[in-house]
């Protein structure tokens, strides 16, 4: 089944998020996604605010950079969110931007080794297991959550390169593809991950100046623009390529984000087949 969502960009002031989440809930939006970009809003606190300000909307965090956060702490945060908000929580982790990781003294020599160790330990912790491991990066000595989620949530993994895509297909529930990913690359990602769920961020704009606002972005794929019918038609290549969640990414200068959410949920969604 294809779902449709919207990104709340971290370039937006954090204090505007509760109103945006309320608008998403009122409009019946299926998914609201958040990013944790350095050095903007905190991902976990933002997800908690969005969940608390809405009902029914699933909220995704794509992604928490694994070099930046201890795996036990991330397990605690995810477990707490899931116990409070259930299956509306969609947690995602990933490499993070390596230049940013270097800025904070957390860049690993082997990102792939770290990610494998991290995801393996994180999923075990979320299952409620007692975890002892002595990896190159992840080291835990008899760690078990007192309040594990029940059930453990599906874990998403942010990925772009072929090695990470294969790792995501091996270990994760689904893969998050960054904004600017073309339908062709989406199809390749589906092949490399083995056909599991794919969420892809697609830049989108509507209203006056929509095409010009998209053109100002430096992305490999120009995104989609126009009225509801035009945008619905334009996202079909991603769906046909295997995307199970198409998350429309407004431009940073979107003048009316609540209005954009209502447009997506109320006008675009009915024009896109669910199956």
mmCIF file of C-alpha atoms in Angstrom:
data_model
loop_
_atom_site.group_PDB
_atom_site.id
_atom_site.type_symbol
_atom_site.label_atom_id
_atom_site.label_comp_id
_atom_site.label_asym_id
_atom_site.label_seq_id
_atom_site.Cartn_x
_atom_site.Cartn_y
_atom_site.Cartn_z
ATOM 1 C CA UNK A 1 0.000 0.000 0.000
ATOM 2 C CA UNK A 2 1.290 3.459 -0.890
ATOM 3 C CA UNK A 3 1.222 6.135 1.786
ATOM 4 C CA UNK A 4 1.705 9.866 1.321
ATOM 5 C CA UNK A 5 3.342 12.222 3.771
ATOM 6 C CA UNK A 6 5.090 15.548 4.253
ATOM 7 C CA UNK A 7 8.463 16.575 5.703
ATOM 8 C CA UNK A 8 8.741 19.222 8.406
ATOM 9 C CA UNK A 9 12.132 20.650 7.425
ATOM 10 C CA UNK A 10 14.508 21.446 10.299
ATOM 11 C CA UNK A 11 15.052 24.867 8.742
ATOM 12 C CA UNK A 12 11.641 25.765 10.181
ATOM 13 C CA UNK A 13 11.644 27.249 13.700
ATOM 14 C CA UNK A 14 10.975 24.457 16.227
ATOM 15 C CA UNK A 15 8.225 26.436 17.912
ATOM 16 C CA UNK A 16 6.114 26.192 14.741
ATOM 17 C CA UNK A 17 6.051 22.372 14.831
ATOM 18 C CA UNK A 18 3.069 21.848 17.194
ATOM 19 C CA UNK A 19 0.783 23.902 14.960
ATOM 20 C CA UNK A 20 2.015 22.035 11.887
ATOM 21 C CA UNK A 21 1.395 18.681 13.603
ATOM 22 C CA UNK A 22 -2.109 19.786 14.580
ATOM 23 C CA UNK A 23 -2.774 20.783 10.973
ATOM 24 C CA UNK A 24 -1.511 17.374 9.820
ATOM 25 C CA UNK A 25 -3.871 15.624 12.202
ATOM 26 C CA UNK A 26 -6.852 17.758 11.265
ATOM 27 C CA UNK A 27 -6.233 17.197 7.550
ATOM 28 C CA UNK A 28 -5.837 13.421 7.913
ATOM 29 C CA UNK A 29 -2.222 13.335 6.737
ATOM 30 C CA UNK A 30 -0.836 9.804 6.944
ATOM 31 C CA UNK A 31 2.803 10.509 7.790
ATOM 32 C CA UNK A 32 4.782 13.511 9.036
ATOM 33 C CA UNK A 33 8.565 13.102 8.837
ATOM 34 C CA UNK A 34 11.288 15.006 10.660
ATOM 35 C CA UNK A 35 15.039 15.202 10.144
ATOM 36 C CA UNK A 36 17.865 15.544 12.636
ATOM 37 C CA UNK A 37 20.311 17.777 10.789
ATOM 38 C CA UNK A 38 23.243 19.361 12.608
ATOM 39 C CA UNK A 39 22.922 21.854 14.115
ATOM 40 C CA UNK A 40 19.224 22.495 13.908
ATOM 41 C CA UNK A 41 16.338 21.085 15.967
ATOM 42 C CA UNK A 42 16.789 17.939 18.037
ATOM 43 C CA UNK A 43 15.117 14.942 16.418
ATOM 44 C CA UNK A 44 13.793 13.102 19.461
ATOM 45 C CA UNK A 45 12.367 16.192 21.153
ATOM 46 C CA UNK A 46 10.765 17.260 17.862
ATOM 47 C CA UNK A 47 9.162 13.857 17.322
ATOM 48 C CA UNK A 48 7.795 13.891 20.869
ATOM 49 C CA UNK A 49 6.291 17.358 20.321
ATOM 50 C CA UNK A 50 4.720 16.328 17.007
ATOM 51 C CA UNK A 51 3.224 13.160 18.480
ATOM 52 C CA UNK A 52 1.863 14.999 21.503
ATOM 53 C CA UNK A 53 0.309 17.665 19.271
ATOM 54 C CA UNK A 54 -1.539 15.264 16.984
ATOM 55 C CA UNK A 55 -3.613 12.116 16.866
ATOM 56 C CA UNK A 56 -3.475 9.303 14.308
ATOM 57 C CA UNK A 57 -0.604 10.827 12.291
ATOM 58 C CA UNK A 58 2.457 8.583 12.153
ATOM 59 C CA UNK A 59 5.643 10.524 12.820
ATOM 60 C CA UNK A 60 8.961 9.429 11.347
ATOM 61 C CA UNK A 61 12.458 10.429 12.376
ATOM 62 C CA UNK A 62 14.728 10.042 9.414
ATOM 63 C CA UNK A 63 17.345 9.858 10.680
ATOM 64 C CA UNK A 64 19.253 9.897 13.966
ATOM 65 C CA UNK A 65 23.003 9.863 13.158
ATOM 66 C CA UNK A 66 24.490 6.848 14.881
ATOM 67 C CA UNK A 67 27.948 8.374 15.567
ATOM 68 C CA UNK A 68 26.261 11.181 17.506
ATOM 69 C CA UNK A 69 24.211 9.084 19.953
ATOM 70 C CA UNK A 70 25.069 6.184 22.235
ATOM 71 C CA UNK A 71 23.015 3.153 21.233
ATOM 72 C CA UNK A 72 21.668 2.568 24.758
ATOM 73 C CA UNK A 73 20.394 6.151 24.901
ATOM 74 C CA UNK A 74 18.684 5.820 21.511
ATOM 75 C CA UNK A 75 17.047 2.580 22.645
ATOM 76 C CA UNK A 76 15.750 4.348 25.754
ATOM 77 C CA UNK A 77 14.391 7.263 23.704
ATOM 78 C CA UNK A 78 12.674 5.052 21.124
ATOM 79 C CA UNK A 79 11.228 2.783 23.801
ATOM 80 C CA UNK A 80 9.802 5.746 25.717
ATOM 81 C CA UNK A 81 8.201 7.233 22.600
ATOM 82 C CA UNK A 82 6.714 3.884 21.587
ATOM 83 C CA UNK A 83 5.287 3.194 25.026
ATOM 84 C CA UNK A 84 3.612 6.611 25.015
ATOM 85 C CA UNK A 85 2.503 6.792 21.379
ATOM 86 C CA UNK A 86 2.502 3.209 20.098
ATOM 87 C CA UNK A 87 2.874 2.419 16.435
ATOM 88 C CA UNK A 88 2.654 6.076 15.423
ATOM 89 C CA UNK A 89 6.425 6.225 16.032
ATOM 90 C CA UNK A 90 8.664 5.441 13.036
ATOM 91 C CA UNK A 91 12.296 5.586 14.193
ATOM 92 C CA UNK A 92 15.146 5.765 11.724
ATOM 93 C CA UNK A 93 18.929 5.771 12.074
ATOM 94 C CA UNK A 94 21.762 6.266 9.634
ATOM 95 C CA UNK A 95 25.379 7.237 9.073
ATOM 96 C CA UNK A 96 24.809 10.966 9.432
ATOM 97 C CA UNK A 97 26.665 13.525 7.327
ATOM 98 C CA UNK A 98 30.310 12.673 7.848
ATOM 99 C CA UNK A 99 31.535 16.280 7.727
ATOM 100 C CA UNK A 100 29.133 17.126 10.552
ATOM 101 C CA UNK A 101 30.262 14.084 12.498
ATOM 102 C CA UNK A 102 33.849 15.293 12.122
ATOM 103 C CA UNK A 103 32.850 18.723 13.460
ATOM 104 C CA UNK A 104 31.721 17.175 16.730
ATOM 105 C CA UNK A 105 34.592 14.714 16.999
ATOM 106 C CA UNK A 106 32.427 11.663 16.254
ATOM 107 C CA UNK A 107 33.404 10.645 12.708
ATOM 108 C CA UNK A 108 34.132 6.891 12.649
ATOM 109 C CA UNK A 109 36.943 5.378 10.618
ATOM 110 C CA UNK A 110 34.525 2.684 9.390
ATOM 111 C CA UNK A 111 30.933 3.944 9.147
ATOM 112 C CA UNK A 112 29.696 0.592 7.856
ATOM 113 C CA UNK A 113 31.153 -1.318 10.806
ATOM 114 C CA UNK A 114 29.598 1.142 13.217
ATOM 115 C CA UNK A 115 26.198 0.970 11.537
ATOM 116 C CA UNK A 116 26.087 -2.829 11.537
ATOM 117 C CA UNK A 117 27.118 -3.064 15.196
ATOM 118 C CA UNK A 118 24.738 -0.285 16.177
ATOM 119 C CA UNK A 119 21.614 -1.559 14.407
ATOM 120 C CA UNK A 120 22.189 -5.093 15.668
ATOM 121 C CA UNK A 121 22.515 -3.913 19.274
ATOM 122 C CA UNK A 122 19.640 -1.415 18.991
ATOM 123 C CA UNK A 123 17.181 -4.010 17.745
ATOM 124 C CA UNK A 124 18.197 -6.433 20.497
ATOM 125 C CA UNK A 125 17.681 -3.750 23.144
ATOM 126 C CA UNK A 126 14.278 -2.842 21.710
ATOM 127 C CA UNK A 127 13.271 -6.500 21.910
ATOM 128 C CA UNK A 128 14.005 -6.389 25.627
ATOM 129 C CA UNK A 129 17.107 -8.595 25.396
ATOM 130 C CA UNK A 130 20.032 -8.446 27.781
ATOM 131 C CA UNK A 131 22.866 -7.255 25.554
ATOM 132 C CA UNK A 132 26.570 -7.766 26.035
ATOM 133 C CA UNK A 133 28.781 -6.984 23.057
ATOM 134 C CA UNK A 134 32.373 -5.915 22.545
ATOM 135 C CA UNK A 135 32.538 -4.518 19.029
ATOM 136 C CA UNK A 136 34.856 -2.060 17.423
ATOM 137 C CA UNK A 137 32.473 0.784 18.273
ATOM 138 C CA UNK A 138 29.495 -0.590 20.209
ATOM 139 C CA UNK A 139 30.332 -1.937 23.661
ATOM 140 C CA UNK A 140 27.622 -2.940 26.097
ATOM 141 C CA UNK A 141 27.990 -4.909 29.320
ATOM 142 C CA UNK A 142 24.778 -6.558 30.472
ATOM 143 C CA UNK A 143 22.474 -3.767 29.270
ATOM 144 C CA UNK A 144 18.709 -4.320 29.207
ATOM 145 C CA UNK A 145 15.884 -1.807 29.066
ATOM 146 C CA UNK A 146 13.604 -1.702 32.093
ATOM 147 C CA UNK A 147 10.793 -0.350 29.897
ATOM 148 C CA UNK A 148 11.148 -1.965 26.456
ATOM 149 C CA UNK A 149 8.417 -1.264 23.910
ATOM 150 C CA UNK A 150 5.856 -3.966 23.281
ATOM 151 C CA UNK A 151 6.073 -4.779 20.477
ATOM 152 C CA UNK A 152 9.464 -3.563 19.292
ATOM 153 C CA UNK A 153 8.955 -0.989 16.536
ATOM 154 C CA UNK A 154 10.039 -1.541 12.946
ATOM 155 C CA UNK A 155 13.386 0.211 12.454
ATOM 156 C CA UNK A 156 14.127 2.299 9.373
ATOM 157 C CA UNK A 157 17.613 2.879 7.999
ATOM 158 C CA UNK A 158 18.717 5.877 5.946
ATOM 159 C CA UNK A 159 20.773 4.752 2.966
ATOM 160 C CA UNK A 160 22.120 5.977 -0.356
ATOM 161 C CA UNK A 161 25.150 3.926 -1.377
ATOM 162 C CA UNK A 162 24.939 0.270 -2.461
ATOM 163 C CA UNK A 163 26.720 -1.121 0.616
ATOM 164 C CA UNK A 164 24.394 0.670 3.016
ATOM 165 C CA UNK A 165 21.339 -0.261 0.949
ATOM 166 C CA UNK A 166 22.300 -3.921 1.135
ATOM 167 C CA UNK A 167 22.877 -3.608 4.884
ATOM 168 C CA UNK A 168 19.470 -1.992 5.279
ATOM 169 C CA UNK A 169 17.853 -4.827 3.358
ATOM 170 C CA UNK A 170 19.583 -7.306 5.647
ATOM 171 C CA UNK A 171 18.901 -5.669 9.015
ATOM 172 C CA UNK A 172 16.131 -3.051 8.841
ATOM 173 C CA UNK A 173 12.373 -3.007 8.328
ATOM 174 C CA UNK A 174 12.597 -0.320 5.661
ATOM 175 C CA UNK A 175 14.907 2.156 3.952
ATOM 176 C CA UNK A 176 14.712 5.948 3.833
ATOM 177 C CA UNK A 177 15.912 7.555 0.588
ATOM 178 C CA UNK A 178 16.984 11.189 0.644
ATOM 179 C CA UNK A 179 15.398 14.088 -1.217
ATOM 180 C CA UNK A 180 16.516 14.250 -4.828
ATOM 181 C CA UNK A 181 16.515 10.463 -5.293
ATOM 182 C CA UNK A 182 15.226 9.775 -8.806
ATOM 183 C CA UNK A 183 12.712 7.056 -9.698
ATOM 184 C CA UNK A 184 15.558 5.177 -11.393
ATOM 185 C CA UNK A 185 17.641 5.200 -8.216
ATOM 186 C CA UNK A 186 14.543 4.227 -6.232
ATOM 187 C CA UNK A 187 14.146 1.135 -8.402
ATOM 188 C CA UNK A 188 17.819 0.307 -7.869
ATOM 189 C CA UNK A 189 17.411 0.750 -4.119
ATOM 190 C CA UNK A 190 14.447 -1.626 -4.122
ATOM 191 C CA UNK A 191 16.576 -4.215 -5.885
ATOM 192 C CA UNK A 192 19.520 -3.812 -3.491
ATOM 193 C CA UNK A 193 17.359 -3.937 -0.361
ATOM 194 C CA UNK A 194 15.470 -7.018 -1.467
ATOM 195 C CA UNK A 195 12.116 -5.343 -1.929
ATOM 196 C CA UNK A 196 11.348 -4.188 1.597
ATOM 197 C CA UNK A 197 9.485 -0.890 2.346
ATOM 198 C CA UNK A 198 10.995 2.272 0.869
ATOM 199 C CA UNK A 199 10.246 5.840 1.968
ATOM 200 C CA UNK A 200 11.491 8.451 -0.476
ATOM 201 C CA UNK A 201 11.543 12.220 0.040
ATOM 202 C CA UNK A 202 10.379 14.034 -3.107
ATOM 203 C CA UNK A 203 10.786 17.841 -3.299
ATOM 204 C CA UNK A 204 7.445 19.423 -4.126
ATOM 205 C CA UNK A 205 5.857 22.839 -4.522
ATOM 206 C CA UNK A 206 2.490 24.249 -5.474
ATOM 207 C CA UNK A 207 1.010 27.672 -6.011
ATOM 208 C CA UNK A 208 2.575 30.815 -7.485
ATOM 209 C CA UNK A 209 6.298 30.517 -8.167
ATOM 210 C CA UNK A 210 6.359 26.773 -7.455
ATOM 211 C CA UNK A 211 8.614 25.852 -10.369
ATOM 212 C CA UNK A 212 11.039 28.665 -9.576
ATOM 213 C CA UNK A 213 11.260 27.693 -5.899
ATOM 214 C CA UNK A 214 12.118 24.121 -6.845
ATOM 215 C CA UNK A 215 14.654 25.274 -9.431
ATOM 216 C CA UNK A 216 16.536 27.132 -6.705
ATOM 217 C CA UNK A 217 17.300 23.840 -4.941
ATOM 218 C CA UNK A 218 20.540 22.009 -5.767
ATOM 219 C CA UNK A 219 19.272 18.442 -6.115
ATOM 220 C CA UNK A 220 19.945 15.598 -8.509
ATOM 221 C CA UNK A 221 16.225 15.376 -9.286
ATOM 222 C CA UNK A 222 14.123 18.542 -9.734
ATOM 223 C CA UNK A 223 11.086 17.274 -7.836
ATOM 224 C CA UNK A 224 7.410 17.846 -8.666
ATOM 225 C CA UNK A 225 5.215 20.909 -8.913
ATOM 226 C CA UNK A 226 1.788 22.057 -10.012
ATOM 227 C CA UNK A 227 -1.782 21.514 -8.909
ATOM 228 C CA UNK A 228 -3.034 18.394 -7.131
ATOM 229 C CA UNK A 229 -3.596 16.389 -10.316
ATOM 230 C CA UNK A 230 -0.181 17.322 -11.718
ATOM 231 C CA UNK A 231 1.630 16.384 -8.506
ATOM 232 C CA UNK A 232 -0.298 13.117 -8.176
ATOM 233 C CA UNK A 233 0.660 12.183 -11.742
ATOM 234 C CA UNK A 234 4.265 13.274 -11.206
ATOM 235 C CA UNK A 235 4.862 11.054 -8.150
ATOM 236 C CA UNK A 236 3.651 7.902 -9.914
ATOM 237 C CA UNK A 237 7.130 7.039 -11.299
ATOM 238 C CA UNK A 238 8.436 6.713 -7.710
ATOM 239 C CA UNK A 239 5.497 4.492 -6.771
ATOM 240 C CA UNK A 240 5.997 2.355 -9.869
ATOM 241 C CA UNK A 241 9.703 2.109 -8.973
ATOM 242 C CA UNK A 242 8.830 0.579 -5.614
ATOM 243 C CA UNK A 243 8.405 3.430 -3.142
ATOM 244 C CA UNK A 244 5.861 2.433 -0.490
ATOM 245 C CA UNK A 245 5.869 5.876 1.141
ATOM 246 C CA UNK A 246 6.196 9.057 -0.915
ATOM 247 C CA UNK A 247 7.034 11.922 1.419
ATOM 248 C CA UNK A 248 6.620 15.303 -0.210
ATOM 249 C CA UNK A 249 9.367 17.701 0.823
ATOM 250 C CA UNK A 250 8.325 21.369 0.703
ATOM 251 C CA UNK A 251 10.881 23.968 -0.247
ATOM 252 C CA UNK A 252 12.588 25.757 2.650
ATOM 253 C CA UNK A 253 10.791 28.950 1.616
ATOM 254 C CA UNK A 254 7.322 27.342 1.517
ATOM 255 C CA UNK A 255 5.090 30.281 2.554
ATOM 256 C CA UNK A 256 2.286 28.266 4.155
ATOM 257 C CA UNK A 257 3.328 24.868 5.527
ATOM 258 C CA UNK A 258 -0.045 24.064 7.198
ATOM 259 C CA UNK A 259 -1.711 24.967 3.905
ATOM 260 C CA UNK A 260 0.716 22.731 2.016
ATOM 261 C CA UNK A 261 -0.133 19.853 4.369
ATOM 262 C CA UNK A 262 -3.856 20.338 3.828
ATOM 263 C CA UNK A 263 -3.255 20.447 0.063
ATOM 264 C CA UNK A 264 -1.335 17.148 0.167
ATOM 265 C CA UNK A 265 -3.777 15.338 2.457
ATOM 266 C CA UNK A 266 -7.045 16.629 1.064
ATOM 267 C CA UNK A 267 -6.321 17.183 -2.636
ATOM 268 C CA UNK A 268 -3.312 15.088 -3.712
ATOM 269 C CA UNK A 269 -3.921 11.976 -1.595
ATOM 270 C CA UNK A 270 -7.329 11.106 -3.140
ATOM 271 C CA UNK A 271 -5.739 11.113 -6.589
ATOM 272 C CA UNK A 272 -3.067 8.517 -5.742
ATOM 273 C CA UNK A 273 -3.982 4.815 -5.663
ATOM 274 C CA UNK A 274 -3.411 3.178 -2.294
ATOM 275 C CA UNK A 275 -2.549 -0.250 -3.668
#
